[in-house]
Amino acid sequence: MTTSNAGAAAAEAPQDSTRRVAARAALAGGVGTFIEHYEYGLYGFIAGIVIGPLFFPSEDPAVGLLASFAALAVGYVARPFGGIVLGAASDRYGRRPVLVFTLLLIGVATAAIGLLPTYAAIGIWAPILLVLMRLIQGFGAGAELAGAITIINESAVRKRKAALSAVAMAAVGLGGISANLLTTLLGSTISPEAFLEWGWRIPFVLGAVLTVVGLMLRRTMHESPEFERVKAERAAGLIPPAKLNPFVAMGRAVKASPRNWISAFLLPSGFNVTGFIVAAYSISYVVGVRQLPLNQALQMSLIAISVGLVALLLFGLLGDRIGTKRVMYISIVGGVLFAFPYVAILAFGDIGMIALGSVVMYIFGWSAGAAAHTVVMPALFKTEYRASGLFSARELQGAVVAGPSALIAAALVVASGGQPWLVGAYIVAGHLVSLIGMLVGRPFLGATELESTPSLRGWNPRD
């Protein structure tokens, strides 16, 4: 090989390596997110159908429904603790080892739910154990999606940062689709009695198989190049070491820019509320209030999630062309505009119109914002304390806003005598909160980074 050819090969090698690292991070990082939302989607689909009667029996079906969605919200109580503790660990020890640990926690707890005895078998211990498993899942999930977003974002090539980062959120949709498909398949092939007795357990136990596959894939994942740079700078004494106390680590991230931490807390509100209402609560409303067939309701949700997943990937590509800031505003405007038409269709439309309304609401209310925030939110924090800031803000938001959204929607409908109009107002409020988050945030971005990263177009330099 000539000297010039060797020099050319050496120049190209780092770029090829970066592409491989980015691809492996996107694949392995998305696996745990898939499993997390496979479980959350699964629980949401069957909460009002199985979990209520089997674990929270009551003479009033509405009470059992509220209790089952309360158990869904309980998982979000543990998520902030997981986010704070494991976020500090991610900033101290690395993104990769924390993601392996979170995957193990979520997978084991998911499988365990499928093996739990019911209230009829062990009484009050049944809901207690269910809540315990939800807490374990929540602790692990507190670092799973945020961790996947972080490592994929930090590993992505700059010109494809939005498209690659959107993979983490695409895994959310894939998890929901898989849960829906399995539930629909079981519901259509076995009797309702068999589904209630044992069929519902199969998708949960399958979580153990998915966990093993995920752990094998995450063995191929490299540490993010940005974190490796931080490790080298720490070793050279250029930046201070990571904080061992997780609450001190979170405090450091908040202190660095309080307005950015607040922005990260507020930003996901709109698409989180929309996602849980369209993908989870709407099934219970259509079946419980509108008295439409369960299989049709599940198919409706499957269509919305499937189309929304494709839209999310397209919004990721769009973010690399026009900037994720603009894509985020598309989500906010779309969520506000379509909220009340969507709930009107829920209240009065047939199943075909409900499916169409769900698709439109999911595309603009969830897909666009979910894609954009995977780039916007990491930019709010510097690499050395990014996980502590991002995980804590995102998961505290989940506990206060996202987790209880299906429960709040159910309560609003009960308070309105079965009418969903307050749910429309709730969706609008969520997106207005996201708007405030966008206006508050001031990402840490230098002129060089902005120039070389198309998805960050529209922000002003901070460094």
Short mmCIF file of C-alpha atoms in Angstrom, two decimals:
data_model
loop_
_atom_site.label_atom_id
_atom_site.label_comp_id
_atom_site.label_asym_id
_atom_site.label_seq_id
_atom_site.Cartn_x
_atom_site.Cartn_y
_atom_site.Cartn_z
CA MET A 1 0.00 0.00 0.00
CA THR A 2 1.35 3.43 -0.90
CA THR A 3 1.82 6.13 1.68
CA SER A 4 -1.07 8.16 0.28
CA ASN A 5 -3.39 5.15 0.29
CA ALA A 6 -2.42 4.28 3.85
CA GLY A 7 -3.08 7.84 4.89
CA ALA A 8 -6.46 7.79 3.20
CA ALA A 9 -7.39 4.51 4.89
CA ALA A 10 -6.32 5.85 8.25
CA ALA A 11 -8.39 8.96 7.73
CA GLU A 12 -11.45 6.93 6.85
CA ALA A 13 -11.09 4.36 9.64
CA PRO A 14 -12.37 6.53 12.50
CA GLN A 15 -15.49 7.46 10.50
CA ASP A 16 -16.22 3.77 9.72
CA SER A 17 -15.69 2.90 13.37
CA THR A 18 -18.09 5.65 14.40
CA ARG A 19 -20.76 4.26 12.11
CA ARG A 20 -20.35 0.79 13.61
CA VAL A 21 -20.51 2.13 17.14
CA ALA A 22 -23.60 4.15 16.25
CA ALA A 23 -25.34 1.15 14.66
CA ARG A 24 -24.58 -1.14 17.61
CA ALA A 25 -25.70 1.50 20.11
CA ALA A 26 -28.96 2.04 18.21
CA LEU A 27 -29.71 -1.70 18.04
CA ALA A 28 -28.69 -2.71 21.56
CA GLY A 29 -29.95 0.49 23.16
CA GLY A 30 -33.35 -0.01 21.60
CA VAL A 31 -33.73 -3.57 22.87
CA GLY A 32 -34.32 -2.69 26.52
CA THR A 33 -36.66 0.11 25.53
CA PHE A 34 -38.61 -2.42 23.45
CA ILE A 35 -38.94 -4.76 26.44
CA GLU A 36 -39.91 -1.92 28.80
CA HIS A 37 -42.73 -0.72 26.58
CA TYR A 38 -43.74 -4.22 25.61
CA GLU A 39 -44.54 -4.68 29.29
CA TYR A 40 -46.13 -1.26 29.81
CA GLY A 41 -48.16 -1.64 26.63
CA LEU A 42 -49.22 -5.12 27.68
CA TYR A 43 -50.31 -3.94 31.11
CA GLY A 44 -52.19 -1.01 29.62
CA PHE A 45 -54.05 -3.24 27.17
CA ILE A 46 -55.26 -5.74 29.78
CA ALA A 47 -55.43 -3.55 32.89
CA GLY A 48 -59.16 -2.95 32.81
CA ILE A 49 -59.94 -6.41 31.44
CA VAL A 50 -57.84 -8.78 33.58
CA ILE A 51 -55.82 -6.99 36.28
CA GLY A 52 -58.84 -5.33 37.85
CA PRO A 53 -61.03 -8.43 38.22
CA LEU A 54 -58.19 -10.79 39.22
CA PHE A 55 -56.12 -8.60 41.52
CA PHE A 56 -58.51 -5.82 42.61
CA PRO A 57 -61.96 -7.44 42.74
CA SER A 58 -64.81 -5.04 43.52
CA GLU A 59 -68.58 -4.93 43.16
CA ASP A 60 -68.20 -1.69 41.22
CA PRO A 61 -66.27 -2.28 37.94
CA ALA A 62 -65.19 1.37 37.86
CA VAL A 63 -63.36 0.90 41.18
CA GLY A 64 -61.47 -2.13 39.86
CA LEU A 65 -60.55 -0.20 36.69
CA LEU A 66 -59.22 2.73 38.69
CA ALA A 67 -57.24 0.36 40.95
CA SER A 68 -55.66 -1.41 37.98
CA PHE A 69 -54.57 1.89 36.43
CA ALA A 70 -53.33 2.99 39.86
CA ALA A 71 -51.01 -0.04 39.81
CA LEU A 72 -49.78 1.20 36.41
CA ALA A 73 -49.07 4.58 37.98
CA VAL A 74 -47.25 2.95 40.93
CA GLY A 75 -44.46 1.89 38.59
CA TYR A 76 -43.86 5.56 37.92
CA VAL A 77 -43.43 6.24 41.62
CA ALA A 78 -40.25 4.13 41.56
CA ARG A 79 -38.97 5.50 38.26
CA PRO A 80 -37.63 8.80 39.65
CA PHE A 81 -35.63 6.91 42.28
CA GLY A 82 -34.25 4.64 39.59
CA GLY A 83 -33.52 7.65 37.41
CA ILE A 84 -31.69 9.51 40.17
CA VAL A 85 -29.69 6.52 41.47
CA LEU A 86 -28.88 4.93 38.13
CA GLY A 87 -28.35 8.29 36.41
CA ALA A 88 -25.54 9.04 38.87
CA ALA A 89 -24.15 5.54 38.27
CA SER A 90 -24.26 6.14 34.50
CA ASP A 91 -22.27 9.37 34.86
CA ARG A 92 -19.77 7.62 37.15
CA TYR A 93 -19.34 4.12 35.68
CA GLY A 94 -20.65 4.45 32.14
CA ARG A 95 -23.80 4.16 30.07
CA ARG A 96 -23.35 0.51 29.06
CA PRO A 97 -23.17 -1.27 32.48
CA VAL A 98 -26.20 0.61 33.75
CA LEU A 99 -28.23 -0.38 30.68
CA VAL A 100 -27.35 -4.05 31.22
CA PHE A 101 -28.55 -3.82 34.84
CA THR A 102 -31.81 -2.06 33.97
CA LEU A 103 -32.65 -4.65 31.31
CA LEU A 104 -32.22 -7.43 33.84
CA LEU A 105 -34.46 -5.74 36.42
CA ILE A 106 -37.29 -5.05 33.98
CA GLY A 107 -37.20 -8.48 32.37
CA VAL A 108 -37.25 -10.47 35.62
CA ALA A 109 -40.08 -8.40 37.10
CA THR A 110 -42.14 -8.63 33.90
CA ALA A 111 -41.90 -12.42 33.84
CA ALA A 112 -42.75 -12.57 37.54
CA ILE A 113 -46.06 -10.77 36.99
CA GLY A 114 -47.12 -13.55 34.67
CA LEU A 115 -46.54 -16.09 37.45
CA LEU A 116 -48.31 -14.25 40.29
CA PRO A 117 -51.24 -15.95 42.04
CA THR A 118 -54.49 -13.98 41.93
CA TYR A 119 -56.55 -12.46 44.73
CA ALA A 120 -58.77 -15.56 44.79
CA ALA A 121 -55.71 -17.73 45.55
CA ILE A 122 -53.74 -15.70 48.12
CA GLY A 123 -55.95 -12.75 49.02
CA ILE A 124 -54.40 -9.38 49.73
CA TRP A 125 -50.90 -10.69 48.95
CA ALA A 126 -51.81 -10.79 45.25
CA PRO A 127 -52.13 -6.99 44.78
CA ILE A 128 -49.21 -6.43 47.17
CA LEU A 129 -46.90 -8.63 45.08
CA LEU A 130 -48.20 -7.06 41.88
CA VAL A 131 -47.38 -3.60 43.18
CA LEU A 132 -43.94 -4.82 44.31
CA MET A 133 -43.16 -6.10 40.81
CA ARG A 134 -44.36 -2.81 39.37
CA LEU A 135 -41.99 -0.98 41.72
CA ILE A 136 -39.02 -3.13 40.61
CA GLN A 137 -39.92 -2.55 36.98
CA GLY A 138 -40.26 1.16 37.62
CA PHE A 139 -36.84 1.40 39.28
CA GLY A 140 -35.18 -0.24 36.29
CA ALA A 141 -37.27 1.68 33.78
CA GLY A 142 -36.14 4.91 35.44
CA ALA A 143 -32.84 4.54 33.59
CA GLU A 144 -33.82 2.37 30.62
CA LEU A 145 -35.40 4.67 28.04
CA ALA A 146 -33.44 7.73 29.17
CA GLY A 147 -30.27 5.63 29.14
CA ALA A 148 -30.98 4.34 25.64
CA ILE A 149 -31.66 7.87 24.41
CA THR A 150 -28.39 9.03 25.99
CA ILE A 151 -26.08 6.33 24.61
CA ILE A 152 -27.63 6.40 21.12
CA ASN A 153 -27.49 10.20 21.00
CA GLU A 154 -23.89 10.26 22.21
CA SER A 155 -22.86 7.54 19.75
CA ALA A 156 -24.67 8.85 16.66
CA VAL A 157 -22.87 10.41 13.72
CA ARG A 158 -23.74 14.08 13.74
CA LYS A 159 -25.50 14.26 10.38
CA ARG A 160 -27.84 11.43 11.42
CA LYS A 161 -28.27 12.29 15.09
CA ALA A 162 -32.06 12.76 14.94
CA ALA A 163 -32.71 9.68 12.79
CA LEU A 164 -30.56 7.41 14.97
CA SER A 165 -31.74 8.87 18.27
CA ALA A 166 -35.34 8.27 17.19
CA VAL A 167 -34.58 4.53 17.23
CA ALA A 168 -34.93 4.53 21.03
CA MET A 169 -38.45 5.86 20.74
CA ALA A 170 -39.20 3.59 17.78
CA ALA A 171 -38.53 0.72 20.17
CA VAL A 172 -41.31 2.15 22.34
CA GLY A 173 -43.74 1.73 19.45
CA LEU A 174 -42.44 -1.74 18.59
CA GLY A 175 -42.93 -2.83 22.17
CA GLY A 176 -46.50 -1.59 22.14
CA ILE A 177 -47.21 -3.25 18.80
CA SER A 178 -45.83 -6.59 19.99
CA ALA A 179 -47.90 -6.45 23.16
CA ASN A 180 -50.99 -5.57 21.15
CA LEU A 181 -50.42 -8.36 18.61
CA LEU A 182 -49.95 -11.01 21.27
CA THR A 183 -52.98 -9.85 23.23
CA THR A 184 -55.11 -9.72 20.08
CA LEU A 185 -53.92 -13.16 18.95
CA LEU A 186 -54.66 -14.75 22.30
CA GLY A 187 -58.00 -12.99 22.58
CA SER A 188 -59.08 -14.29 19.17
CA THR A 189 -57.85 -17.88 19.55
CA ILE A 190 -58.97 -18.82 23.06
CA SER A 191 -62.23 -18.28 24.90
CA PRO A 192 -62.71 -15.23 27.16
CA GLU A 193 -62.79 -17.60 30.15
CA ALA A 194 -59.48 -19.19 29.18
CA PHE A 195 -57.91 -15.78 28.56
CA LEU A 196 -58.98 -14.61 32.02
CA GLU A 197 -57.80 -17.83 33.65
CA TRP A 198 -54.37 -18.36 32.09
CA GLY A 199 -54.04 -16.80 28.60
CA TRP A 200 -53.11 -13.34 29.83
CA ARG A 201 -50.03 -14.78 31.59
CA ILE A 202 -48.28 -15.96 28.42
CA PRO A 203 -47.11 -12.55 27.11
CA PHE A 204 -45.71 -11.62 30.55
CA VAL A 205 -43.71 -14.85 30.91
CA LEU A 206 -42.37 -14.29 27.40
CA GLY A 207 -40.57 -11.29 28.89
CA ALA A 208 -37.96 -13.71 30.26
CA VAL A 209 -37.07 -14.88 26.75
CA LEU A 210 -36.87 -11.31 25.48
CA THR A 211 -34.56 -10.39 28.36
CA VAL A 212 -32.08 -13.13 27.47
CA VAL A 213 -32.02 -11.99 23.83
CA GLY A 214 -31.58 -8.38 24.94
CA LEU A 215 -28.65 -9.20 27.22
CA MET A 216 -26.92 -11.07 24.39
CA LEU A 217 -27.31 -8.07 22.09
CA ARG A 218 -26.09 -5.60 24.68
CA ARG A 219 -22.83 -7.54 24.93
CA THR A 220 -21.99 -6.10 21.50
CA MET A 221 -22.62 -2.50 22.55
CA HIS A 222 -19.66 -0.14 23.04
CA GLU A 223 -19.48 2.66 25.55
CA SER A 224 -20.45 5.99 24.00
CA PRO A 225 -17.54 7.99 22.51
CA GLU A 226 -18.65 11.12 24.36
CA PHE A 227 -18.48 9.34 27.73
CA GLU A 228 -15.07 7.87 26.84
CA ARG A 229 -13.88 11.43 26.24
CA VAL A 230 -15.23 12.48 29.65
CA LYS A 231 -13.38 9.56 31.30
CA ALA A 232 -10.14 10.68 29.67
CA GLU A 233 -10.68 14.28 30.77
CA ARG A 234 -11.40 13.15 34.31
CA ALA A 235 -8.23 11.06 34.35
CA ALA A 236 -6.26 14.10 33.16
CA GLY A 237 -7.83 16.30 35.85
CA LEU A 238 -9.51 18.58 33.32
CA ILE A 239 -13.00 18.10 34.78
CA PRO A 240 -14.03 17.05 38.31
CA PRO A 241 -14.90 13.41 39.08
CA ALA A 242 -18.50 12.23 39.07
CA LYS A 243 -20.43 12.51 42.32
CA LEU A 244 -20.97 9.26 44.23
CA ASN A 245 -24.10 10.44 46.08
CA PRO A 246 -26.93 10.31 43.50
CA PHE A 247 -28.83 13.23 45.01
CA VAL A 248 -25.67 15.35 45.02
CA ALA A 249 -25.12 14.34 41.39
CA MET A 250 -28.65 15.45 40.51
CA GLY A 251 -28.11 18.68 42.41
CA ARG A 252 -24.99 19.36 40.36
CA ALA A 253 -26.98 18.97 37.14
CA VAL A 254 -29.72 21.29 38.42
CA LYS A 255 -27.24 23.86 39.67
CA ALA A 256 -25.42 23.93 36.31
CA SER A 257 -28.59 25.31 34.69
CA PRO A 258 -31.84 25.31 36.68
CA ARG A 259 -33.82 26.53 33.67
CA ASN A 260 -32.55 23.62 31.54
CA TRP A 261 -33.51 21.07 34.18
CA ILE A 262 -36.98 22.62 34.37
CA SER A 263 -37.15 22.54 30.57
CA ALA A 264 -36.27 18.82 30.56
CA PHE A 265 -38.97 18.20 33.17
CA LEU A 266 -41.66 19.98 31.16
CA LEU A 267 -40.79 18.98 27.59
CA PRO A 268 -42.18 15.41 27.44
CA SER A 269 -45.56 16.29 28.96
CA GLY A 270 -47.60 16.66 25.77
CA PHE A 271 -46.54 13.53 23.92
CA ASN A 272 -46.49 11.43 27.10
CA VAL A 273 -50.09 12.33 27.99
CA THR A 274 -51.20 11.80 24.40
CA GLY A 275 -49.42 8.48 24.07
CA PHE A 276 -50.91 6.92 27.20
CA ILE A 277 -54.42 8.14 26.45
CA VAL A 278 -54.47 7.04 22.80
CA ALA A 279 -52.61 3.75 23.22
CA ALA A 280 -53.88 2.61 26.63
CA TYR A 281 -56.86 4.43 28.11
CA SER A 282 -58.83 4.67 24.86
CA ILE A 283 -59.18 0.87 24.81
CA SER A 284 -60.83 0.85 28.21
CA TYR A 285 -63.09 3.75 27.19
CA VAL A 286 -64.16 2.17 23.91
CA VAL A 287 -64.86 -1.21 25.56
CA GLY A 288 -66.18 -0.05 28.93
CA VAL A 289 -68.14 3.09 28.05
CA ARG A 290 -68.95 2.71 24.35
CA GLN A 291 -69.49 -1.07 24.70
CA LEU A 292 -67.62 -1.82 21.46
CA PRO A 293 -65.97 -5.24 20.96
CA LEU A 294 -62.57 -5.77 22.62
CA ASN A 295 -60.92 -7.18 19.50
CA GLN A 296 -61.94 -4.12 17.50
CA ALA A 297 -60.58 -1.82 20.20
CA LEU A 298 -57.26 -3.69 20.23
CA GLN A 299 -57.05 -3.53 16.45
CA MET A 300 -57.77 0.21 16.59
CA SER A 301 -54.86 0.72 18.99
CA LEU A 302 -52.59 -1.49 16.89
CA ILE A 303 -53.28 0.58 13.77
CA ALA A 304 -52.58 3.84 15.61
CA ILE A 305 -49.31 2.60 17.13
CA SER A 306 -48.11 1.03 13.85
CA VAL A 307 -48.70 4.14 11.77
CA GLY A 308 -47.31 6.31 14.57
CA LEU A 309 -44.12 4.24 14.61
CA VAL A 310 -43.54 4.81 10.91
CA ALA A 311 -44.29 8.50 11.40
CA LEU A 312 -41.80 8.69 14.27
CA LEU A 313 -38.97 7.39 12.08
CA LEU A 314 -39.96 9.86 9.37
CA PHE A 315 -39.98 12.69 11.90
CA GLY A 316 -36.47 11.57 12.89
CA LEU A 317 -35.34 11.94 9.29
CA LEU A 318 -37.15 15.28 9.08
CA GLY A 319 -35.35 16.45 12.21
CA ASP A 320 -32.02 15.99 10.42
CA ARG A 321 -33.31 18.24 7.63
CA ILE A 322 -35.19 21.07 9.36
CA GLY A 323 -34.03 20.70 12.97
CA THR A 324 -35.69 18.92 15.87
CA LYS A 325 -36.76 22.23 17.40
CA ARG A 326 -39.23 22.72 14.55
CA VAL A 327 -40.38 19.11 14.75
CA MET A 328 -41.14 19.61 18.44
CA TYR A 329 -43.32 22.59 17.59
CA ILE A 330 -45.16 20.48 15.00
CA SER A 331 -46.07 18.08 17.81
CA ILE A 332 -47.25 20.83 20.15
CA VAL A 333 -49.43 22.54 17.53
CA GLY A 334 -50.81 19.22 16.28
CA GLY A 335 -51.60 17.99 19.79
CA VAL A 336 -53.54 21.15 20.63
CA LEU A 337 -55.44 21.27 17.33
CA PHE A 338 -56.54 17.62 17.28
CA ALA A 339 -57.29 17.04 20.98
CA PHE A 340 -60.99 17.94 21.00
CA PRO A 341 -61.81 16.47 17.57
CA TYR A 342 -60.22 13.24 18.81
CA VAL A 343 -62.31 12.96 21.99
CA ALA A 344 -65.44 13.90 20.01
CA ILE A 345 -64.77 10.96 17.73
CA LEU A 346 -64.22 8.73 20.78
CA ALA A 347 -67.60 9.79 22.14
CA PHE A 348 -69.69 9.57 18.97
CA GLY A 349 -67.77 7.91 16.14
CA ASP A 350 -67.91 4.32 14.95
CA ILE A 351 -64.85 2.09 15.27
CA GLY A 352 -63.54 3.12 11.84
CA MET A 353 -63.68 6.82 12.70
CA ILE A 354 -62.14 6.15 16.12
CA ALA A 355 -59.26 4.29 14.46
CA LEU A 356 -58.68 7.18 12.03
CA GLY A 357 -58.86 9.77 14.80
CA SER A 358 -56.44 7.75 16.92
CA VAL A 359 -53.95 7.57 14.04
CA VAL A 360 -53.99 11.34 13.47
CA MET A 361 -53.78 12.10 17.19
CA TYR A 362 -50.91 9.67 17.68
CA ILE A 363 -48.91 10.96 14.70
CA PHE A 364 -49.03 14.62 15.68
CA GLY A 365 -49.53 14.32 19.44
CA TRP A 366 -46.93 11.61 20.09
CA SER A 367 -44.71 10.68 17.12
CA ALA A 368 -43.34 14.14 16.32
CA GLY A 369 -42.58 15.10 19.92
CA ALA A 370 -41.18 11.68 20.81
CA ALA A 371 -38.73 11.85 17.90
CA ALA A 372 -37.65 15.45 18.55
CA HIS A 373 -37.03 15.21 22.28
CA THR A 374 -34.35 12.50 21.85
CA VAL A 375 -32.09 15.23 20.48
CA VAL A 376 -33.37 18.31 22.30
CA MET A 377 -33.26 16.91 25.84
CA PRO A 378 -29.67 15.52 25.86
CA ALA A 379 -28.46 18.90 24.57
CA LEU A 380 -29.77 20.54 27.75
CA PHE A 381 -26.99 18.90 29.81
CA LYS A 382 -23.23 18.56 29.43
CA THR A 383 -21.90 15.03 29.00
CA GLU A 384 -20.25 14.78 32.42
CA TYR A 385 -23.56 15.13 34.26
CA ARG A 386 -26.02 14.42 31.43
CA ALA A 387 -27.44 11.20 32.83
CA SER A 388 -27.99 12.67 36.30
CA GLY A 389 -29.86 15.63 34.82
CA LEU A 390 -31.74 13.91 32.01
CA PHE A 391 -32.78 10.79 33.94
CA SER A 392 -33.99 12.67 37.01
CA ALA A 393 -35.93 15.34 35.10
CA ARG A 394 -37.52 12.88 32.69
CA GLU A 395 -38.53 10.36 35.34
CA LEU A 396 -39.82 12.87 37.86
CA GLN A 397 -41.96 14.18 35.02
CA GLY A 398 -43.11 10.63 34.38
CA ALA A 399 -44.16 10.16 38.00
CA VAL A 400 -46.09 13.44 38.13
CA VAL A 401 -47.49 13.66 34.58
CA ALA A 402 -47.02 10.59 32.38
CA GLY A 403 -47.61 7.69 34.76
CA PRO A 404 -50.93 8.89 36.18
CA SER A 405 -52.27 10.04 32.79
CA ALA A 406 -54.45 6.98 32.12
CA LEU A 407 -55.69 7.09 35.72
CA ILE A 408 -56.42 10.82 35.44
CA ALA A 409 -58.22 10.28 32.13
CA ALA A 410 -60.35 7.53 33.69
CA ALA A 411 -61.17 9.74 36.67
CA LEU A 412 -62.07 12.69 34.42
CA VAL A 413 -64.49 10.54 32.44
CA VAL A 414 -66.08 9.18 35.64
CA ALA A 415 -66.41 12.75 36.97
CA SER A 416 -68.04 13.81 33.67
CA GLY A 417 -70.63 11.06 33.73
CA GLY A 418 -68.96 9.02 30.99
CA GLN A 419 -68.15 11.95 28.67
CA PRO A 420 -64.52 12.46 27.51
CA TRP A 421 -64.44 16.26 27.04
CA LEU A 422 -62.19 16.88 30.04
CA VAL A 423 -59.75 14.39 28.55
CA GLY A 424 -59.45 16.69 25.54
CA ALA A 425 -58.64 19.60 27.85
CA TYR A 426 -56.07 17.41 29.62
CA ILE A 427 -54.31 16.66 26.31
CA VAL A 428 -54.23 20.35 25.40
CA ALA A 429 -52.81 21.24 28.81
CA GLY A 430 -50.03 18.67 28.39
CA HIS A 431 -48.89 20.17 25.10
CA LEU A 432 -49.01 23.70 26.46
CA VAL A 433 -46.70 22.56 29.25
CA SER A 434 -44.34 21.18 26.57
CA LEU A 435 -44.42 24.59 24.88
CA ILE A 436 -43.29 26.24 28.10
CA GLY A 437 -40.45 23.72 28.31
CA MET A 438 -39.29 24.60 24.80
CA LEU A 439 -39.33 28.32 25.57
CA VAL A 440 -37.42 27.89 28.83
CA GLY A 441 -34.59 25.65 27.57
CA ARG A 442 -31.15 26.96 26.57
CA PRO A 443 -29.12 23.94 25.38
CA PHE A 444 -25.34 23.80 25.93
CA LEU A 445 -24.20 23.99 22.32
CA GLY A 446 -21.13 25.46 20.71
CA ALA A 447 -20.97 27.12 17.29
CA THR A 448 -18.96 24.22 15.83
CA GLU A 449 -21.42 21.61 17.10
CA LEU A 450 -24.37 23.56 15.72
CA GLU A 451 -22.70 23.93 12.34
CA SER A 452 -21.95 20.20 12.01
CA THR A 453 -25.25 18.86 13.46
CA PRO A 454 -28.29 19.61 11.27
CA SER A 455 -30.78 18.32 13.86
CA LEU A 456 -29.75 21.13 16.24
CA ARG A 457 -30.62 23.84 13.73
CA GLY A 458 -32.53 26.75 15.24
CA TRP A 459 -30.77 26.95 18.62
CA ASN A 460 -28.25 29.65 19.55
CA PRO A 461 -24.70 28.83 20.72
CA ARG A 462 -24.35 28.54 24.49
CA ASP A 463 -20.66 27.72 24.90
#
